[in-house]
GROMACS .gro file of C-alpha atoms in nm:
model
  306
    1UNK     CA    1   1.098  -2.778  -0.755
    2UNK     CA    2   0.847  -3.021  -0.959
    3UNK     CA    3   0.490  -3.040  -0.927
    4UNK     CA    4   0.519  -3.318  -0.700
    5UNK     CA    5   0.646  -3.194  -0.387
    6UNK     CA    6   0.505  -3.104  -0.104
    7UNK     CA    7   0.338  -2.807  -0.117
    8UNK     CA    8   0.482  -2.463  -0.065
    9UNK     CA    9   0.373  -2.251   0.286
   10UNK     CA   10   0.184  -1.945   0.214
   11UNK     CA   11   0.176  -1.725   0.522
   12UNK     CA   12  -0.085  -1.468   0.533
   13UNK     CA   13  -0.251  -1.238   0.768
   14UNK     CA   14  -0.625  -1.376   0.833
   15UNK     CA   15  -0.794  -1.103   0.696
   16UNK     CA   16  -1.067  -1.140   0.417
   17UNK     CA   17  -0.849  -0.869   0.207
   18UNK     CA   18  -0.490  -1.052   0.290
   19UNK     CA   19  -0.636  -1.447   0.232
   20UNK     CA   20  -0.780  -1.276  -0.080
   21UNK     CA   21  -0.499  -1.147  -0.226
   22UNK     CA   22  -0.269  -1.437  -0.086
   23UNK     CA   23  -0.530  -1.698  -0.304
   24UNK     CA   24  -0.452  -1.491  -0.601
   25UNK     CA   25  -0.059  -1.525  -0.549
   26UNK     CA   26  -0.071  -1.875  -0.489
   27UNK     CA   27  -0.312  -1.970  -0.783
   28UNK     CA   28  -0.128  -1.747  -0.969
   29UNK     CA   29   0.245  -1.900  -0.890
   30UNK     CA   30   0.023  -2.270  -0.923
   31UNK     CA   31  -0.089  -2.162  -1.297
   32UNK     CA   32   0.283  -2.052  -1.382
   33UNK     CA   33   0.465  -2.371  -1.235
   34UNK     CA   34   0.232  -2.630  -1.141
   35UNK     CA   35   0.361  -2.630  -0.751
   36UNK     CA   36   0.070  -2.684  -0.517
   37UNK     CA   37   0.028  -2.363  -0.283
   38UNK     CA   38  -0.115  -2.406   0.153
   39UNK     CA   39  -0.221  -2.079   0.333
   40UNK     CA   40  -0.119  -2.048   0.670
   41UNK     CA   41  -0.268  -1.786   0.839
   42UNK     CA   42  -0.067  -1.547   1.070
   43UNK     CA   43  -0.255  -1.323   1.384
   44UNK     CA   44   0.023  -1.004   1.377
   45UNK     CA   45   0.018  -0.723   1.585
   46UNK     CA   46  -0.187  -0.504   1.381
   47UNK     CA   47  -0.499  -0.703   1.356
   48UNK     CA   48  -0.538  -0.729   1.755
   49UNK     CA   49  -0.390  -0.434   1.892
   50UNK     CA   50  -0.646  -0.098   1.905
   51UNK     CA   51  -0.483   0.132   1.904
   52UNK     CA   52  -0.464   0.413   1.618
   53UNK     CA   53  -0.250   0.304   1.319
   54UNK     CA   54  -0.072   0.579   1.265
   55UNK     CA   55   0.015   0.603   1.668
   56UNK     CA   56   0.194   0.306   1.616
   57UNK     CA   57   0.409   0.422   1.366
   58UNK     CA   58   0.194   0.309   1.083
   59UNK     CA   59   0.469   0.053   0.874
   60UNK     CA   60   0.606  -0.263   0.980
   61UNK     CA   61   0.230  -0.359   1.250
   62UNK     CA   62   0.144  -0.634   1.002
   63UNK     CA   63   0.467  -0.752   0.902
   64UNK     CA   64   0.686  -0.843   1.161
   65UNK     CA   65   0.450  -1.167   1.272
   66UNK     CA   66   0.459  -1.280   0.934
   67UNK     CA   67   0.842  -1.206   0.895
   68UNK     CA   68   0.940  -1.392   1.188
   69UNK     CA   69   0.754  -1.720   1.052
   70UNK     CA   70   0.991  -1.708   0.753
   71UNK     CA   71   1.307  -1.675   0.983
   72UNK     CA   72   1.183  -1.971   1.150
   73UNK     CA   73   1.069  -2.170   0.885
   74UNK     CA   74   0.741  -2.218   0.994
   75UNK     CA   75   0.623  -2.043   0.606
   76UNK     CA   76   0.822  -2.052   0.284
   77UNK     CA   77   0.667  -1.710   0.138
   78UNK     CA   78   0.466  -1.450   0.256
   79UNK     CA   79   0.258  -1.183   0.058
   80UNK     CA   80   0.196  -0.820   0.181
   81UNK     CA   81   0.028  -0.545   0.071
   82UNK     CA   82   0.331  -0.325  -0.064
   83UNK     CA   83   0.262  -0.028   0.094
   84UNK     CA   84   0.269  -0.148   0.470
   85UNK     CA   85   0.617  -0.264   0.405
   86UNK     CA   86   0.898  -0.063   0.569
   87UNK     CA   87   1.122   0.107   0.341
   88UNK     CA   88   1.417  -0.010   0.528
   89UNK     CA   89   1.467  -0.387   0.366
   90UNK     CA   90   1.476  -0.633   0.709
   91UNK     CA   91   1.838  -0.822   0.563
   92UNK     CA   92   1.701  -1.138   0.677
   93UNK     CA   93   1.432  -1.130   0.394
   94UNK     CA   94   1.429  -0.988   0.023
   95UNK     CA   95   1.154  -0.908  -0.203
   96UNK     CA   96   1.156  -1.238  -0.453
   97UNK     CA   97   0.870  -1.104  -0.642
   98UNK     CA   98   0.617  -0.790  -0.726
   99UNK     CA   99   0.371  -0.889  -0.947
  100UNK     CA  100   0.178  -0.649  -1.166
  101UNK     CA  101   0.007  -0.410  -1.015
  102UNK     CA  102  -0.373  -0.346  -0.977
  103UNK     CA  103  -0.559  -0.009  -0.998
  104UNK     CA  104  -0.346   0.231  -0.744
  105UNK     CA  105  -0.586   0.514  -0.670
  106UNK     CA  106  -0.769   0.582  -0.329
  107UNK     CA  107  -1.176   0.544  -0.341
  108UNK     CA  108  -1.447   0.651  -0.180
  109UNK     CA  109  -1.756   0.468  -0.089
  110UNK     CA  110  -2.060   0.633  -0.064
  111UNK     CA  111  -2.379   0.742  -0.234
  112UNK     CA  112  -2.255   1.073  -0.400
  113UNK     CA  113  -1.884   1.213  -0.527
  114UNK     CA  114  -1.704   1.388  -0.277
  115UNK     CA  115  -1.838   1.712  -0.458
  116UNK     CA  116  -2.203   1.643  -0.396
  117UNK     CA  117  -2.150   1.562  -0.035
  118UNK     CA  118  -2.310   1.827   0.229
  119UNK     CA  119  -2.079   2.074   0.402
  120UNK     CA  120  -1.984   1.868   0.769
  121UNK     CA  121  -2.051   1.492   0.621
  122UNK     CA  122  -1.837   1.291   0.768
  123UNK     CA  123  -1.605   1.080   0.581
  124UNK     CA  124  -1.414   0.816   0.746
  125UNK     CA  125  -1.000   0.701   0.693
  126UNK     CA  126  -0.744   0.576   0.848
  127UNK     CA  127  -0.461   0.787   0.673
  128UNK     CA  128  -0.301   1.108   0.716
  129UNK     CA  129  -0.221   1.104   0.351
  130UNK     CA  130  -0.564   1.094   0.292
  131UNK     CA  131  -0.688   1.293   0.508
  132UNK     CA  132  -0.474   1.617   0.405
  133UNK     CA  133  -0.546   1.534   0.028
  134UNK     CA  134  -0.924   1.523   0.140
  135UNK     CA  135  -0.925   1.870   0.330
  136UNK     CA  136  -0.763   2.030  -0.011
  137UNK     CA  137  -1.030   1.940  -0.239
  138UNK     CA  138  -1.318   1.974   0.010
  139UNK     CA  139  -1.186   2.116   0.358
  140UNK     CA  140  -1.552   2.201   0.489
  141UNK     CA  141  -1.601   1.818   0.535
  142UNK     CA  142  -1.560   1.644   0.925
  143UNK     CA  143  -1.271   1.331   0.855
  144UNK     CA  144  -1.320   1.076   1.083
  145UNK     CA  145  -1.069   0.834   1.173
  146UNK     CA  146  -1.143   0.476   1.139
  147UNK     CA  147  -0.984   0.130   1.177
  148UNK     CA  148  -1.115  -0.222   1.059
  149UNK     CA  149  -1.143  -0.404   0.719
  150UNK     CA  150  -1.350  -0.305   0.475
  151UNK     CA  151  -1.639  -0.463   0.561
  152UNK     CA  152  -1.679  -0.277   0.881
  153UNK     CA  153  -1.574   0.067   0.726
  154UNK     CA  154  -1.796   0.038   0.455
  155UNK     CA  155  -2.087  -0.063   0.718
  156UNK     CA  156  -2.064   0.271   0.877
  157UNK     CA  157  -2.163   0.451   0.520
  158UNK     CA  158  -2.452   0.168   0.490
  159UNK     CA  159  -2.563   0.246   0.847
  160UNK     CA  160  -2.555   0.591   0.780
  161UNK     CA  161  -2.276   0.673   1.072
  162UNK     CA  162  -2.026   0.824   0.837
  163UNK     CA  163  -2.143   0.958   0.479
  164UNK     CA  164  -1.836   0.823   0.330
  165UNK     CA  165  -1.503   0.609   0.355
  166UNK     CA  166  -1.181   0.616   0.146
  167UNK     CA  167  -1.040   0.282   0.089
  168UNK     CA  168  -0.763   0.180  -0.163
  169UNK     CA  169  -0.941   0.089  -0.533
  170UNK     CA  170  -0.716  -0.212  -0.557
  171UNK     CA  171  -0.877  -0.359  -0.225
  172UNK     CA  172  -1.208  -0.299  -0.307
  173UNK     CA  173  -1.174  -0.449  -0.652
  174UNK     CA  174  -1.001  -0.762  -0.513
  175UNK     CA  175  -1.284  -0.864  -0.302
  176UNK     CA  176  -1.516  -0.796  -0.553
  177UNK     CA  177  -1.694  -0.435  -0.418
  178UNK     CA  178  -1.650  -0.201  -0.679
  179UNK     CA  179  -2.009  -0.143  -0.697
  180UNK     CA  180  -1.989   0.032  -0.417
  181UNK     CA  181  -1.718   0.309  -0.500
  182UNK     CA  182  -1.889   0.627  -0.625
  183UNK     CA  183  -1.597   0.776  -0.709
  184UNK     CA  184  -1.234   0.671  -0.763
  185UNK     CA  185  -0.990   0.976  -0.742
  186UNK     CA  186  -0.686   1.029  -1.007
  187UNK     CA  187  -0.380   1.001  -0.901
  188UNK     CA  188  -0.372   1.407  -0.977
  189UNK     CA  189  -0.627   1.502  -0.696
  190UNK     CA  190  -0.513   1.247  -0.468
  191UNK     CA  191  -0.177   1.122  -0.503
  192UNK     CA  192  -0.158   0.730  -0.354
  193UNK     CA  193   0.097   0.564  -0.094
  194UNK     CA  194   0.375   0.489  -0.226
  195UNK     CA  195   0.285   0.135  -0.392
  196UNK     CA  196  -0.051   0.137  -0.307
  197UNK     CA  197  -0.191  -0.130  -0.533
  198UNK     CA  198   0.096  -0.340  -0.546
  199UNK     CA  199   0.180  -0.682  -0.362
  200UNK     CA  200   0.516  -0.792  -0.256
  201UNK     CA  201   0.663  -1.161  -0.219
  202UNK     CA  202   0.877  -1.228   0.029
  203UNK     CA  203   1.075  -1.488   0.083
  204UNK     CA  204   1.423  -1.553   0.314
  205UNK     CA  205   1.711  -1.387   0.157
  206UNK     CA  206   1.899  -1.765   0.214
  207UNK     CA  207   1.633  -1.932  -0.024
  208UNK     CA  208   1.840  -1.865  -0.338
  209UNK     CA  209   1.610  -2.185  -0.532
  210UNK     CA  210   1.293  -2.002  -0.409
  211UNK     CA  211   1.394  -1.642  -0.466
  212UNK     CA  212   1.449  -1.774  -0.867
  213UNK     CA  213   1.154  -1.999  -0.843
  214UNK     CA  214   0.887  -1.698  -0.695
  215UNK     CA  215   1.042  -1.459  -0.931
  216UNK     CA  216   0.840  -1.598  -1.240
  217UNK     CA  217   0.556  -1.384  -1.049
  218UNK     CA  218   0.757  -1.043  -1.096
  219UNK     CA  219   0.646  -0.771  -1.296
  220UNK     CA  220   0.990  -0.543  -1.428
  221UNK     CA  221   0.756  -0.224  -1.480
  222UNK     CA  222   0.536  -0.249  -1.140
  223UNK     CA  223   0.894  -0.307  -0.963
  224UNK     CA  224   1.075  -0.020  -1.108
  225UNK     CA  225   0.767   0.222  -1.041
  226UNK     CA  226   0.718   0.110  -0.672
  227UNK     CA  227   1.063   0.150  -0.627
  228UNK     CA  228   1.118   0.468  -0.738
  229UNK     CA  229   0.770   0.560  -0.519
  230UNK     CA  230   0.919   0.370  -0.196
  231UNK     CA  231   1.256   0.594  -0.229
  232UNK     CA  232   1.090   0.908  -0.145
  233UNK     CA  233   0.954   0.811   0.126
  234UNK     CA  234   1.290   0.666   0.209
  235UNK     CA  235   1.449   0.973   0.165
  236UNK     CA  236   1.194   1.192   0.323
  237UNK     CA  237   1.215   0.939   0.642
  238UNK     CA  238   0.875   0.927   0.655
  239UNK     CA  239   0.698   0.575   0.749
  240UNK     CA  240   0.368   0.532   0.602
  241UNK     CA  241   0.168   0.682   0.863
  242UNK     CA  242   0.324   1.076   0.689
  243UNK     CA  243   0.115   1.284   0.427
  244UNK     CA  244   0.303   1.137   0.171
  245UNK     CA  245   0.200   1.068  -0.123
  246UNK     CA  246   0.363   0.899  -0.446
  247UNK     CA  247   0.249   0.725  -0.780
  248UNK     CA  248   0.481   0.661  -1.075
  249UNK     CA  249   0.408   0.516  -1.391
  250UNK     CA  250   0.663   0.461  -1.740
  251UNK     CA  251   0.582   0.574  -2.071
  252UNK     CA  252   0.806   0.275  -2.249
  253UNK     CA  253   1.077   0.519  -2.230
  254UNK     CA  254   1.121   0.708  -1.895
  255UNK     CA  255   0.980   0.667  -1.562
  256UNK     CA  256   0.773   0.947  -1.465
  257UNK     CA  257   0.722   1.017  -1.099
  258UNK     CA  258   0.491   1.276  -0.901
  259UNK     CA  259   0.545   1.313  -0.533
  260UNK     CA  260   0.354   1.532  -0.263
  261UNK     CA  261   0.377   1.592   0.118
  262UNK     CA  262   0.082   1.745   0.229
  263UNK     CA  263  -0.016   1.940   0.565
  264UNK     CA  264  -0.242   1.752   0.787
  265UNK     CA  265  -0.454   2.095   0.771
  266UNK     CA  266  -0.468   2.053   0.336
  267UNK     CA  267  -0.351   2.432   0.342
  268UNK     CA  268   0.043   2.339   0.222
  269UNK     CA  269   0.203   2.139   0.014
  270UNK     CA  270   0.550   2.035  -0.142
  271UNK     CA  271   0.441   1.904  -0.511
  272UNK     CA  272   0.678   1.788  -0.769
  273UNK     CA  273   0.724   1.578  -1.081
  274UNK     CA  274   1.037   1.418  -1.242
  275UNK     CA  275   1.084   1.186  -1.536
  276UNK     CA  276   1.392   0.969  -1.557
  277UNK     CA  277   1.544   0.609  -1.668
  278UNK     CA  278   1.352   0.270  -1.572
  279UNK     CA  279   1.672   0.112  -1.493
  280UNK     CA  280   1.741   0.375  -1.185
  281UNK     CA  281   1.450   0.421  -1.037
  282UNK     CA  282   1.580   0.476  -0.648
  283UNK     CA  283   1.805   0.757  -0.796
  284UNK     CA  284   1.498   0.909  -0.913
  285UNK     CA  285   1.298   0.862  -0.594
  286UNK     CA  286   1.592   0.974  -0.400
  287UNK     CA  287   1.632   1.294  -0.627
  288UNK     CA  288   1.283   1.419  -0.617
  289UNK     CA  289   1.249   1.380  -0.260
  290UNK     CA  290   1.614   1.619  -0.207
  291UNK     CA  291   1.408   1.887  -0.423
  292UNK     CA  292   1.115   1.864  -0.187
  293UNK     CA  293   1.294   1.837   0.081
  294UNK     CA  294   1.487   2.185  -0.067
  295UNK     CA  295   1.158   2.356  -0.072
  296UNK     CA  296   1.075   2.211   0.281
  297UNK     CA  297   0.876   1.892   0.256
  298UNK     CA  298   1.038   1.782   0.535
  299UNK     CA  299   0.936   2.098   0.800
  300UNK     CA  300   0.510   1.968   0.683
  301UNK     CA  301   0.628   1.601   0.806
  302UNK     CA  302   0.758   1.696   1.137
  303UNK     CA  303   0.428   1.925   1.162
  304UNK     CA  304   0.262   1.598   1.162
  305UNK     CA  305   0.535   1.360   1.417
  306UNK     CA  306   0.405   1.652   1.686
   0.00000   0.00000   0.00000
């Protein structure tokens, strides 16, 4: 694959966020190997339909458009944000490449910390995961759920509609708007989706030339993190629309890995930490989430399918 063939077929949802962080890929991929990069932007389900995310089943709204243009051929490669991939791998398509990741905590925009905010503001999201994190550090606040990009959520804090949004850091930083976060939460008061912050590649699992040519964009450390983070929620058969929440980072020896499922109400939770080898990092996903599921994780996730 030289420099001087035809350029390689980006598909992307339209998005600001998505042609955003599909530019960075492809200039990115361009810097490392000198192959010319096209967007080709993709409508998919869950940037026309209404309807509540998490209704929908939350994982898989914005990626089944995009996957069906690589079956066909129509795209070589498509990026996604990591976490609104399924956890069940579509055999059809493999993850060629996850680059390093970017900041993975959750943020809120508005003009105060979540401390300073009046009893009853209301603070918008779209996630569960948030939400129940939210109501345990500050449950006498109204959480409003909200859909669009970030523009328009942000717009209802500038309008004065909501007092305050939670949007990934990552995001926000990508498009260039972390003026406006007031306060970005660590990962030990508000435990992210499982990789949140991190961008997949995908590419047809028949591509073996592209699947060796995209992987000069993968990131060993950001894969075996996100991995280990994507097998609990695996485990705990929970798509992304659960109170889960997962963030694991390595210390140049172990992985470490901290998981939580929260009650939508923020009054329970199943909390646990592990540390364990880089080079297994689905066992250690898989064997955190059989200890919370032991002390009954999964009885506060079917509180929330009802």
């Amino acid at each position: 694959m030289s420099s001087v063939s035809s350029p390689l077929r980006l598909g992307t949802r339209r998005s600001l966020m998505a042609t955003t962080q599909s530019g960075l890929v492809a200039h990115r991929l361009t810097e490392l190997t000198g192959r010319a990069v096209e967007l080709v932007g993709v409508t998919t389900f869950g940037d026309v339909t209404k309807a509540n995310l998490t209704q929908l089943g939350g994982t898989g709204v914005f990626v089944s458009a995009l996957r069906d243009k690589l079956i066909e051929g129509a795209i070589d490669f498509a990026v996604h944000s990591l976490k609104d991939l399924p956890t069940v791998q579509d055999p059809r398509v493999v993850i060629a490449a996850i680059p390093a990741r970017d900041d993975p905590r959750d943020a809120l925009v508005s003009t105060a910390k979540l401390v300073d905010l009046p009893a009853g503001a209301k603070v918008g999201t779209g996630s569960p995961r948030r939400i129940a994190q939210l109501r345990m550090l500050r449950p006498d606040l109204d959480y409003v759920p909200i859909r669009g990009n970030a523009d328009t959520r942000i717009g209802k804090v500038t309008s004065g509609e909501l007092q305050g949004v939670v949007l990934a850091a990552a995001g926000l930083g990508r498009l260039g708007r972390e003026a406006e976060i007031s306060q970005t939460f660590e990962v030990e008061e508000m435990l992210p989706a499982p990789g949140q912050g991190a961008l997949a590649v995908e590419c047809r699992a028949d591509r073996d030339d592209l699947i060796a040519f995209l992987s000069v964009l993968d990131d060993a450390r950001t894969r075996a993190a996100v991995t280990a983070e994507r097998a609990v929620l695996n485990a705990l058969e929970a798509g992304c629309a659960a109170p889960v929440g997962a963030y694991s980072a390595d210390d140049g020896q172990n992985l470490i890995l901290t998981a939580a499922v929260v009650a939508v109400d923020g009054r329970r939770a199943v909390r646990k930490s592990t540390a364990g080898s880089l080079s297994a990092p689905m066992d250690l996903g898989r064997d955190l989430a059989a200890e919370m599921i032991a002390e009954g994780a999964g009885t506060l996730i079917g509180e929330q399918a009802h």
